[in-house]
XYZ file of C-alpha atoms in Angstrom:
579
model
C 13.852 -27.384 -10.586
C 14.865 -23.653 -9.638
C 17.392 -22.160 -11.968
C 21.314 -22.053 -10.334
C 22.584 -19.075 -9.115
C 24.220 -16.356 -10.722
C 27.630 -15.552 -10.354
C 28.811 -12.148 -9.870
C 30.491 -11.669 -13.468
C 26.463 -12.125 -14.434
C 25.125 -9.133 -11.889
C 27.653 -7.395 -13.443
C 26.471 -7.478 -16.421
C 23.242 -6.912 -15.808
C 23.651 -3.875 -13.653
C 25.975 -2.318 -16.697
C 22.785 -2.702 -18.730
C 21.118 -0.184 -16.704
C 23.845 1.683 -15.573
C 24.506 2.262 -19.373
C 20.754 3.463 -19.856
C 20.823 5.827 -16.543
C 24.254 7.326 -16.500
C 25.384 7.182 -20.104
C 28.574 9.314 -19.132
C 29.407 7.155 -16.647
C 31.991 4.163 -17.067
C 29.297 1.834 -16.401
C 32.336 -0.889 -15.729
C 33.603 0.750 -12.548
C 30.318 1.756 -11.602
C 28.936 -1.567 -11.789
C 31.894 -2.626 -9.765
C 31.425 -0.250 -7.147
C 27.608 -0.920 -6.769
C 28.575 -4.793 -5.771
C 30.932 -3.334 -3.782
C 28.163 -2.151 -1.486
C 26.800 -5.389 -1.382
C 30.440 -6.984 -0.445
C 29.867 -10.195 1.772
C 26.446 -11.170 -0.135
C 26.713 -13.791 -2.361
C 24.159 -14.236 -5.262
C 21.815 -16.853 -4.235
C 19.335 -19.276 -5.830
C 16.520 -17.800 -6.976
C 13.187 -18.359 -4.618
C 10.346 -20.475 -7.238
C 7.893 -18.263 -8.311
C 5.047 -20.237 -6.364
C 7.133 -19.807 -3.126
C 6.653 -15.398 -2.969
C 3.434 -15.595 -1.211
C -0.008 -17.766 -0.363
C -3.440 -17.296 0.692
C -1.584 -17.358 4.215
C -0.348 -14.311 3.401
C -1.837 -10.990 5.304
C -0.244 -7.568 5.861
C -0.475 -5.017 8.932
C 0.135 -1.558 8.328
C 0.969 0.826 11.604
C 2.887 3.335 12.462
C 5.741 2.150 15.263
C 3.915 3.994 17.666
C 0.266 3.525 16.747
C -0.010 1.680 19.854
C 1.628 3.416 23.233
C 2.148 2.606 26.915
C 4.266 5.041 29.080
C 6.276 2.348 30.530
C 7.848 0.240 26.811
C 9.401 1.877 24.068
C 6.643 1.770 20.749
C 7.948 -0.604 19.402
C 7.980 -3.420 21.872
C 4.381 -2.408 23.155
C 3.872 -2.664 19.317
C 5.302 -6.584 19.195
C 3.054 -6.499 22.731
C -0.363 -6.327 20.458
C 1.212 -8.547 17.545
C 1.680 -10.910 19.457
C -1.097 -11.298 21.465
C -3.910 -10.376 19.122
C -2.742 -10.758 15.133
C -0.138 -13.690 15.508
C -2.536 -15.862 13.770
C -4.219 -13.335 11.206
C -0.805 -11.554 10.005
C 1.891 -12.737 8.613
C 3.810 -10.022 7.490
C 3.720 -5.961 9.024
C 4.043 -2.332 7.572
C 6.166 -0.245 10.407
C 5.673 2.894 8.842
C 8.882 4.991 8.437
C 10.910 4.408 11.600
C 13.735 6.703 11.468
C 14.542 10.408 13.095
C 11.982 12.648 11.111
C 10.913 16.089 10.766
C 7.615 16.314 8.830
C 4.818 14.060 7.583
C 4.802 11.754 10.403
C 8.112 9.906 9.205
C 8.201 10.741 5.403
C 10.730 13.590 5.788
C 13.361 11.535 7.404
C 16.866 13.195 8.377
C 18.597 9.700 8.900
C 17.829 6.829 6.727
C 20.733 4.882 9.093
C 18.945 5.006 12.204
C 15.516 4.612 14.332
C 14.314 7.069 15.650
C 15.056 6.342 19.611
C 11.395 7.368 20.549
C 10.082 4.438 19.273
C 13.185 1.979 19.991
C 16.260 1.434 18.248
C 17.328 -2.041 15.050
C 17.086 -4.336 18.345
C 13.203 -4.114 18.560
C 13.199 -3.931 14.412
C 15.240 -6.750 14.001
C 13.047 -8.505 16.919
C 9.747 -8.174 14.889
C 11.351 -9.281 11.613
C 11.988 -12.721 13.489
C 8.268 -13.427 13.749
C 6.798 -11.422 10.755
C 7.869 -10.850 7.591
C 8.946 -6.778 7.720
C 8.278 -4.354 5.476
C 9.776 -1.011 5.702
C 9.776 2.187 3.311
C 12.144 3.790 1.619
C 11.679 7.366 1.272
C 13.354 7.432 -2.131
C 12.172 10.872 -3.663
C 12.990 13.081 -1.186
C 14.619 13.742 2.568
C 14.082 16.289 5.132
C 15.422 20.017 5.217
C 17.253 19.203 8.339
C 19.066 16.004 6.951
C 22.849 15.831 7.137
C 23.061 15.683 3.265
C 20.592 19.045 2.762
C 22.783 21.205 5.317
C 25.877 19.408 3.603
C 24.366 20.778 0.161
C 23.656 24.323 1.887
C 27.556 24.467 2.933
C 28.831 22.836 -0.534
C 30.420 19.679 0.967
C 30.082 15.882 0.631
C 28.462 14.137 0.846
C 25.357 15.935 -0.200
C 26.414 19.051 -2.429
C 24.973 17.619 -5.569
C 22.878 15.247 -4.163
C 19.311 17.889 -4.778
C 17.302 18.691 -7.672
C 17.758 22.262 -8.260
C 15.906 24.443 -11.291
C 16.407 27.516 -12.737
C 13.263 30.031 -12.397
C 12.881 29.927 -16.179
C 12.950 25.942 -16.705
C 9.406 24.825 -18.374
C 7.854 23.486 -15.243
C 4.359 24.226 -16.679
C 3.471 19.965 -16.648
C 5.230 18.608 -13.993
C 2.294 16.494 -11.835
C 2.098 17.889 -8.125
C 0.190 15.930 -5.064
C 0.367 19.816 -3.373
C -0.634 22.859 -4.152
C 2.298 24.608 -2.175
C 5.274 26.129 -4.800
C 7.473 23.929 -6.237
C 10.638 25.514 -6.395
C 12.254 26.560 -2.637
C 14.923 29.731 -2.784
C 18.029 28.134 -0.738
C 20.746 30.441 0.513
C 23.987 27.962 -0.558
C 27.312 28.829 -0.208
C 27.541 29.253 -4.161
C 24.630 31.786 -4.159
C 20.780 31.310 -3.815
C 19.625 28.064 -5.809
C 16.377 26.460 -6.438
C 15.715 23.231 -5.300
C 13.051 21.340 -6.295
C 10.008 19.853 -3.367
C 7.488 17.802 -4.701
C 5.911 17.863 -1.287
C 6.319 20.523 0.996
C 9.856 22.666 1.354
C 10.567 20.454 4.375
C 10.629 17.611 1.873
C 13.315 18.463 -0.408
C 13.706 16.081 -3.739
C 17.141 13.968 -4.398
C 18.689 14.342 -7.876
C 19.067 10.302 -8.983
C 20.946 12.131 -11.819
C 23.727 11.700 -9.639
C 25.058 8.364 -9.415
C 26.413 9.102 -5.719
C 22.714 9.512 -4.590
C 21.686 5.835 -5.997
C 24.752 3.992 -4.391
C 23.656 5.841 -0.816
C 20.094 4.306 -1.502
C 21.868 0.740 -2.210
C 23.488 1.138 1.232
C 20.481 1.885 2.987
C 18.920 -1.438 1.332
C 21.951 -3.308 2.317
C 21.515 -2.064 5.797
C 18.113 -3.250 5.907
C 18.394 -6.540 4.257
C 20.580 -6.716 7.694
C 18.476 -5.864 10.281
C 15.747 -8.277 8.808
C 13.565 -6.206 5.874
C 12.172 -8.472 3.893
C 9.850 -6.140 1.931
C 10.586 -2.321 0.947
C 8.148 0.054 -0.752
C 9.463 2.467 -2.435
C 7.201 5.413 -1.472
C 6.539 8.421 -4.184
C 8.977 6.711 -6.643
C 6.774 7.682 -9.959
C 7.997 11.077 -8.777
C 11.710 9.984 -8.487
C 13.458 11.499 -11.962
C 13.220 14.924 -13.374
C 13.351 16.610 -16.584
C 12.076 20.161 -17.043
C 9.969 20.524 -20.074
C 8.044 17.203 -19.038
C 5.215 15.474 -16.417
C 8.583 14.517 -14.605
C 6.429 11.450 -13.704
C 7.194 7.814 -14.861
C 10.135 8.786 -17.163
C 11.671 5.940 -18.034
C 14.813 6.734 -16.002
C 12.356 5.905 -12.715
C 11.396 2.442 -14.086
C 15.087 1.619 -14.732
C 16.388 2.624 -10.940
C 13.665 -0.149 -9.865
C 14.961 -2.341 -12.346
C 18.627 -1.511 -10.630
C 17.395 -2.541 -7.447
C 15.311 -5.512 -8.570
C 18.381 -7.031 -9.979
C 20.557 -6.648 -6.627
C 18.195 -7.593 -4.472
C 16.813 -10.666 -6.382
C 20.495 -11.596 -6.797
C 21.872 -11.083 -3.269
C 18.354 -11.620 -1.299
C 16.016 -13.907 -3.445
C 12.365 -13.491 -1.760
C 12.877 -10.002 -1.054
C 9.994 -8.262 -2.193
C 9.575 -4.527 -3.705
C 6.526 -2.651 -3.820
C 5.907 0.423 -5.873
C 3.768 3.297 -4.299
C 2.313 5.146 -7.230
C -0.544 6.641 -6.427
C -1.662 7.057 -9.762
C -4.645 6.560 -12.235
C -4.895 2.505 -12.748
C -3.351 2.356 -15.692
C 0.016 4.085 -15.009
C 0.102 2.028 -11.975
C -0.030 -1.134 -13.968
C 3.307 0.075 -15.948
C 5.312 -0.645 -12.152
C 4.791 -4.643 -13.175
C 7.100 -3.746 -15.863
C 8.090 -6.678 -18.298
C 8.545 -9.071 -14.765
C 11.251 -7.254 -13.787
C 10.301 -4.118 -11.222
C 7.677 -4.305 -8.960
C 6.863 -7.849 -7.265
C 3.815 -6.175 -5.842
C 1.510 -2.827 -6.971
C -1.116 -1.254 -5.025
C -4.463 -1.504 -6.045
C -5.033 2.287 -5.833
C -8.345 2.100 -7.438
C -10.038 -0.124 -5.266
C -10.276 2.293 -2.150
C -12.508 4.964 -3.966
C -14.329 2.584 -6.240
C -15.853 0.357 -3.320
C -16.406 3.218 -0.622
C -18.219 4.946 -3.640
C -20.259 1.362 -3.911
C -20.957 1.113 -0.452
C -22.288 4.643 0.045
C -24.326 4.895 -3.642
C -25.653 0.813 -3.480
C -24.518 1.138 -7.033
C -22.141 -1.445 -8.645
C -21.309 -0.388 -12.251
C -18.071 1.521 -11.185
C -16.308 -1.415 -9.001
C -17.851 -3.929 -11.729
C -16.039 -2.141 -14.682
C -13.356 -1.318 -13.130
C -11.960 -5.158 -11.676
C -13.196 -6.437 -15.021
C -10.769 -4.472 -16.719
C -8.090 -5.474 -14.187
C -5.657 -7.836 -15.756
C -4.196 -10.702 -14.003
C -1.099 -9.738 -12.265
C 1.830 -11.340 -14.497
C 3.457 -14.797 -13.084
C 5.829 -13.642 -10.184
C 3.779 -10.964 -9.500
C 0.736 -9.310 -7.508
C -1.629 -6.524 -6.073
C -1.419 -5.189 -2.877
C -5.174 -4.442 -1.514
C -6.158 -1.894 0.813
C -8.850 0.157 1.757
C -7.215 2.253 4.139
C -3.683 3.438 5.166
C -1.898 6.518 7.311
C -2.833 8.310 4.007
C -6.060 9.673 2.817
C -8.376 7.712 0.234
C -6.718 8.584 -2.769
C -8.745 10.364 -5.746
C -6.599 10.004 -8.753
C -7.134 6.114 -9.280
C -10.551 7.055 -9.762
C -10.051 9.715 -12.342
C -11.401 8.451 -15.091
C -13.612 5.783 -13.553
C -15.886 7.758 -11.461
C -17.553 10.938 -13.244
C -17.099 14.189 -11.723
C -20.638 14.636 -10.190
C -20.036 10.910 -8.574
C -16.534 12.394 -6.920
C -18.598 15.516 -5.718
C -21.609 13.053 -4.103
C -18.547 11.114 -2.921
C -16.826 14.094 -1.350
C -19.951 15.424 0.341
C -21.018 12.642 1.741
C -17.456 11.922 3.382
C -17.620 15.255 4.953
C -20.634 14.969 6.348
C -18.978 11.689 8.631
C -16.401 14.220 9.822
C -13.943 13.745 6.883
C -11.876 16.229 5.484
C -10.291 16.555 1.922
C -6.952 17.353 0.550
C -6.195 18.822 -3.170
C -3.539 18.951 -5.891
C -2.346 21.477 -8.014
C -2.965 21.271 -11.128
C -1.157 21.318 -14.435
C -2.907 24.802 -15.704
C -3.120 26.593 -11.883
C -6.321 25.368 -10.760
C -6.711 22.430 -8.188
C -8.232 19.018 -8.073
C -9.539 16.683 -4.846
C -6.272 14.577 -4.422
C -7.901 12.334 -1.399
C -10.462 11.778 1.019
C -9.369 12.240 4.742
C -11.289 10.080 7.054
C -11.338 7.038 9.063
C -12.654 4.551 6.959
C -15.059 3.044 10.047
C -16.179 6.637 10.063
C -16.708 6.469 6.340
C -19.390 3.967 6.302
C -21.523 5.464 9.155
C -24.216 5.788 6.489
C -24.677 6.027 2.665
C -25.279 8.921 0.403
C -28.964 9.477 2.135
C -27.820 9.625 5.496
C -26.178 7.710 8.686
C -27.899 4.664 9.294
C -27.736 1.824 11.785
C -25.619 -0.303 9.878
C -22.187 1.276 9.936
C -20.240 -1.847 11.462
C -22.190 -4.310 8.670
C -21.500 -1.749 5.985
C -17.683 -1.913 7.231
C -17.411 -5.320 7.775
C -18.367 -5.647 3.879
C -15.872 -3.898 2.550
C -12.662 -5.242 4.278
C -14.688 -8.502 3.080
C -14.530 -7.942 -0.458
C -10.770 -6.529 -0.015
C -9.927 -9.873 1.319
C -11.666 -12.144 -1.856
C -10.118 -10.027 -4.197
C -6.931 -11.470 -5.963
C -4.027 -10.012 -4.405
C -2.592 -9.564 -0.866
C -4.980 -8.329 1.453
C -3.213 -4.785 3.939
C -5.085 -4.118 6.878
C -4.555 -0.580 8.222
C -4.295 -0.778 11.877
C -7.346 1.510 12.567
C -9.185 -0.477 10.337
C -8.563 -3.539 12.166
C -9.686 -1.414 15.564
C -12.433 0.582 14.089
C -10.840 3.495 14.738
C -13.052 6.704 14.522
C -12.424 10.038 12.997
C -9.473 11.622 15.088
C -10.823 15.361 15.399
C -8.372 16.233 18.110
C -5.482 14.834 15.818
C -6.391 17.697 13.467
C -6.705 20.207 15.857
C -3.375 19.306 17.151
C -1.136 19.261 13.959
C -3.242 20.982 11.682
C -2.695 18.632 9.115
C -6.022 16.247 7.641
C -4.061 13.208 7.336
C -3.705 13.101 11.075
C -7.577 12.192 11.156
C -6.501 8.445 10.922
C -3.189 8.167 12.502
C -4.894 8.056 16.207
C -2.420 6.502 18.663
C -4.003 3.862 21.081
C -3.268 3.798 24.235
C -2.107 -0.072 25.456
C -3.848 -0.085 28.059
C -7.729 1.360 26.766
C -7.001 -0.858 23.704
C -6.479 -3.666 25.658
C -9.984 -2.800 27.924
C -11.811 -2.321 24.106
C -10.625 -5.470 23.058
C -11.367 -7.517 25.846
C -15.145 -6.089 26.159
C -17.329 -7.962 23.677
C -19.715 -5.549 23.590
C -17.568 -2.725 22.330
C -17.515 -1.969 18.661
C -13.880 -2.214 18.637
C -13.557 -5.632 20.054
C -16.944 -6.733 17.350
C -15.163 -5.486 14.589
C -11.456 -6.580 15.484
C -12.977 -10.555 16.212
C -14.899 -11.008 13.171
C -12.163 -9.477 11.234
C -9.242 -11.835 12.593
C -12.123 -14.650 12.389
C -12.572 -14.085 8.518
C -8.583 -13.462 7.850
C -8.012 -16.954 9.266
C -11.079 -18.233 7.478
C -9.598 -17.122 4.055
C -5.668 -18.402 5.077
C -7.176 -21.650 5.014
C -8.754 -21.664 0.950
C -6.699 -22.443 -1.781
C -8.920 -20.688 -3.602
C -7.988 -17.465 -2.113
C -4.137 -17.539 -2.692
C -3.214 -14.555 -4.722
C -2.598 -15.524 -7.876
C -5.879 -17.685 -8.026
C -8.251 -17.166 -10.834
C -10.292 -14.823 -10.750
C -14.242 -14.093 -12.470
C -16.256 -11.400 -12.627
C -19.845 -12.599 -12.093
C -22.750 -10.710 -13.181
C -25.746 -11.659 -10.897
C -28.403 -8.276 -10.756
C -28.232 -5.157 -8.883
C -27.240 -4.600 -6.495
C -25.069 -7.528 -5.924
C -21.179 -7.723 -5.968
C -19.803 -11.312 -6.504
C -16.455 -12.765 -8.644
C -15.681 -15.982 -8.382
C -11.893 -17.475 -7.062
C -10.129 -20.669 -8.083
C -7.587 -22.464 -6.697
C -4.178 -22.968 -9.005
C -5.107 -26.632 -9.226
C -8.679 -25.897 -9.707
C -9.516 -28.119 -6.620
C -11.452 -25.184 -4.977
C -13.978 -22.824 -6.300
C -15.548 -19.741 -4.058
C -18.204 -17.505 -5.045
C -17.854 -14.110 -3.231
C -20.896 -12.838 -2.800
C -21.792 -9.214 -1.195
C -24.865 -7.235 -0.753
C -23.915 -3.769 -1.316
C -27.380 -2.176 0.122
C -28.821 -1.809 3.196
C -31.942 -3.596 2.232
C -32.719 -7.113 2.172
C -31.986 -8.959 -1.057
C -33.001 -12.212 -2.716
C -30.040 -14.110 -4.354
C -31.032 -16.575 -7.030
C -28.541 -19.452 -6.472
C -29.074 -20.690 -9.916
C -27.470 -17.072 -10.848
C -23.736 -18.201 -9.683
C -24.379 -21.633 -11.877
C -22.751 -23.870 -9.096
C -21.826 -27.210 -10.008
C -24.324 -30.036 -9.163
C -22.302 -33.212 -8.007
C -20.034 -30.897 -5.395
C -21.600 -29.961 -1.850
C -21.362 -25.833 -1.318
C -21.701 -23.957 1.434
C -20.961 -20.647 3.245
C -17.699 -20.552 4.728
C -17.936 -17.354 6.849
C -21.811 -18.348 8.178
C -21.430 -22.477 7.729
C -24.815 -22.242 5.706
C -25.444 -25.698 3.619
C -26.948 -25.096 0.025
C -28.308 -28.395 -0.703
C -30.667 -26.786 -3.304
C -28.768 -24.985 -5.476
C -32.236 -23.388 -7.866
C -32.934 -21.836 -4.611
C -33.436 -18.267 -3.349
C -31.741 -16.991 -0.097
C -32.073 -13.770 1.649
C -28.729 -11.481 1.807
C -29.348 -9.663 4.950
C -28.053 -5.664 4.384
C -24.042 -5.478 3.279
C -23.783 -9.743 4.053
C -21.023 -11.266 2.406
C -20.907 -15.161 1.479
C -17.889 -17.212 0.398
C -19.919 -20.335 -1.769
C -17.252 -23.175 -1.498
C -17.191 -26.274 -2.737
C -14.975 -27.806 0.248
């Protein structure tokens, strides 16, 4: 039986709790009061069960509104165009990238959290694809553009916005604060109170909010509100282990940051039970983990680590890394879950693998991407010098060979990895130019000048349309035995993501866990060659149990004998099921 809903007087104590912890100056009373305020007109509701959050039905699309574009539909639609008719029955929830006016970083320096940005459409075709998909949408919570209403508001000394920025003095101890860039931290502003220092994370375009502020959370809480409205089901909070400052420290994962999730945790699962948050810390592994929090932060993580680790596996034939690493990963607590991805408008992040891949494997790792076209990006580092942050290239473009060389088996090599992404426990996210088998965008570099814009190529309807409906292009092989093996796995128990899961230990240079369904009805043994050779699998190895019938549920293949040996053509994957 789900627990009854709270009242308000409850919320309001709960929210005083934090408030208390984050603004202990504050009358956390009135504040309290004036955060449920913003959420006048929602009523707390019952709480969605646990088992109810997701299934193995589950699937997420990430894209950029206009990843797809036709001359003659706004992005958007021609976006719910492809949906529609290609993913309907892969997906079930999408990623629109950030959707409002913007003036940087393809979206993440946004100038008006309250609007869309009209060249993509306007909350009509939002709301629209919300109706069909469950919608997730970020919000840029560290930082907002230069040209935002609140930054010139800040540069004039009005409201809203003239303490709403992070500003340092030159001498502050800045010495450990964790950077993604290696541009200056500190921007000189001309104010109307004198020149100040505000703080940028990211680039001076990007300029960081001051959470300090209580008037800067209660803006964010609006913004939620608003989206809860227009059909967001999902937000990720993107950069948030960046979110509070304090000079003198890393200025990453202070405990003030986890408590602001906790904040909007409690309104959301109050007012808008089965609304999901997901964290975006790009992080080593285990500071990710600490976004779980005790239950009550993060529904969902990224599994940061996973990206590097594999492509690493893939293009070495070596398994130690991906093996040590997912043995070590605990399950994801009751009521909660990992996000996995390979790919995303970002680069392959580095820093999840700190620590898990040695410095000579990064460098073979880094070479190696470069020589498919790649690129690379780097961080600044605490004592001055700098640091590969991530790996820019299209992922398709990233298996074109291994460490020796390109090969012929680039699409099999590809096809692996999304393969093992999708048996893992967790969520599977699909990057749109994953999906399409995107290549390397040179020209998108050339154009902008920025490496990320290597895998944010932007389709055109109709050519996408003409690759998709020609079986012998690469796109249209990839894209149908993708969407073949998405559907495949919506339909196993086994794969729902909080099954069990097993790391198995057959020989080199095999990859395999096992899954189990929640009521232990349904076992599958994921099994991938991670070489390009041909390699003998010793059935005996995965110990299957004699009185059930297994087979292969991506190839159909019967194993009748189960102390046989069967030949893993190069990067084949099997899913051994019992039904």
């Amino acid at each position: 039986m789900a627990p009854p809903p709270q009242d308000r007087s409850q919320v309001h104590s709960q929210l005083c709790q934090h408030i208390g912890f984050l603004y202990p100056e504050a009358d956390a009373e009135e504040l309290a009061e004036t955060v449920l305020m913003v959420f006048d007109g929602f009523e707390p509701q019952v709480p969605l069960p646990l088992h109810e959050l997701w299934s193995e039905r589950d699937c997420l699309l990430i894209t950029y509104g206009d990843s797809v574009i036709d001359n003659d539909t706004v992005p958007l639609e021609t976006l719910q165009q492809f949906l529609d008719q290609y993913v309907k029955d892969s997906v079930s929830a999408v990623h629109v990238l950030p959707f409002c006016p913007y003036s940087s970083d393809d979206g993440f320096a946004v100038i008006d959290y309250t609007k869309v940005n009209p060249q993509l459409g306007g909350w009509t075709q939002i709301s629209q694809i919300s109706q069909r998909y469950r919608l997730m949408a970020d919000i840029v919570i560290n930082h907002c553009s230069s040209q935002s209403q609140w930054f010139q508001n800040f540069c004039k000394g009005v409201d809203p916005g003239a303490t709403f920025f992070m500003e340092a003095n030159v001498g502050d101890d800045l010495s450990e604060v964790v950077r993604p860039r290696a541009s200056p931290l500190l921007r000189p502003t001309e104010t109307a109170d004198g020149l100040k220092h505000v703080w940028c994370t990211f680039s001076h375009d990007q300029v960081d909010l001051d959470f300090r502020n209580p008037d800067v959370l209660l803006e964010f809480l609006k913004i939620i509100r608003l989206y809860l409205q227009q059909g967001v089901s999902v937000f990720r909070l993107d950069a948030v282990g960046f979110l509070w400052k304090q000079p003198g420290t890393s200025c990453m994962h202070l405990r003030q940051t986890h408590e602001v999730i906790k904040l909007i945790r409690t309104v959301t699962d109050a007012f808008a039970p089965g609304t999901l948050l997901i964290t975006e810390t790009n992080v080593p592994n285990h500071e990710n983990l600490t976004y779980f929090g005790n239950r009550n932060e993060a529904h969902v993580i990224y599994n940061f680590s996973l990206a590097p680790l594999l492509i690493h596996s893939l293009l070495t034939g070596k398994t130690e890394y991906l093996k040590r690493w997912i043995m070590s990963m605990p399950p994801a607590p009751v009521g909660c879950t990992y996000l996995n991805f390979t790919a995303s408008h970002d680069g392959i992040g580095m820093r999840p693998a700190e620590g898990l891949l040695s410095d000579e494997e990064q460098l073979q790792l880094v070479e190696t991407v470069r020589r498919f076209g790649g690129r690379v990006s780097t961080r600044r580092t605490a004592d001055g010098g700098e640091r590969v942050y991530e790996l820019n290239v299209s992922l398709f473009d990233a298996m074109q060979g291994t460490v020796e060389g390109n090969d012929q088996w680039q699409v099999e090599r590809f096809l692996c990895s999304q393969t093992v992404m999708m048996g893992l426990e967790g969520i599977p996210a699909f990057y749109i130019h994953s999906l399409l088998a995107t290549a390397n965008d040179q020209a998108g570099v050339a154009k902008t000048q920025h490496n990320r814009s290597i895998n944010r190529h932007k389709w055109s309807w109709s050519e996408l349309q003409e690759q998709l409906g020609d079986d012998a292009s690469v796109h249209s092989r990839v894209f149908r035995e993708l969407t073949r093996r998405m559907q495949i796995r919506s339909r196993n128990e086994a794969f729902h993501p909080n099954a069990t899961q097993f790391t198995l230990q057959p020989r080199e240079p095999f990859f395999a866990f096992w899954r189990q369904s929640t009521d232990r009805s349904q076992s599958i043994f994921c099994v991938h060659n991670m070489t390009a050779g041909v390699q003998e699998l010793r059935l005996s190895d995965l110990n299957l149990i004699s009185t059930d019938s297994w087979y292969d549920a991506i190839s159909g293949q019967q194993f009748d004998d189960r102390t046989s040996e069967i030949e893993l053509q190069p990067y084949q994957s099997l899913w051994i099921t019992n039904r």
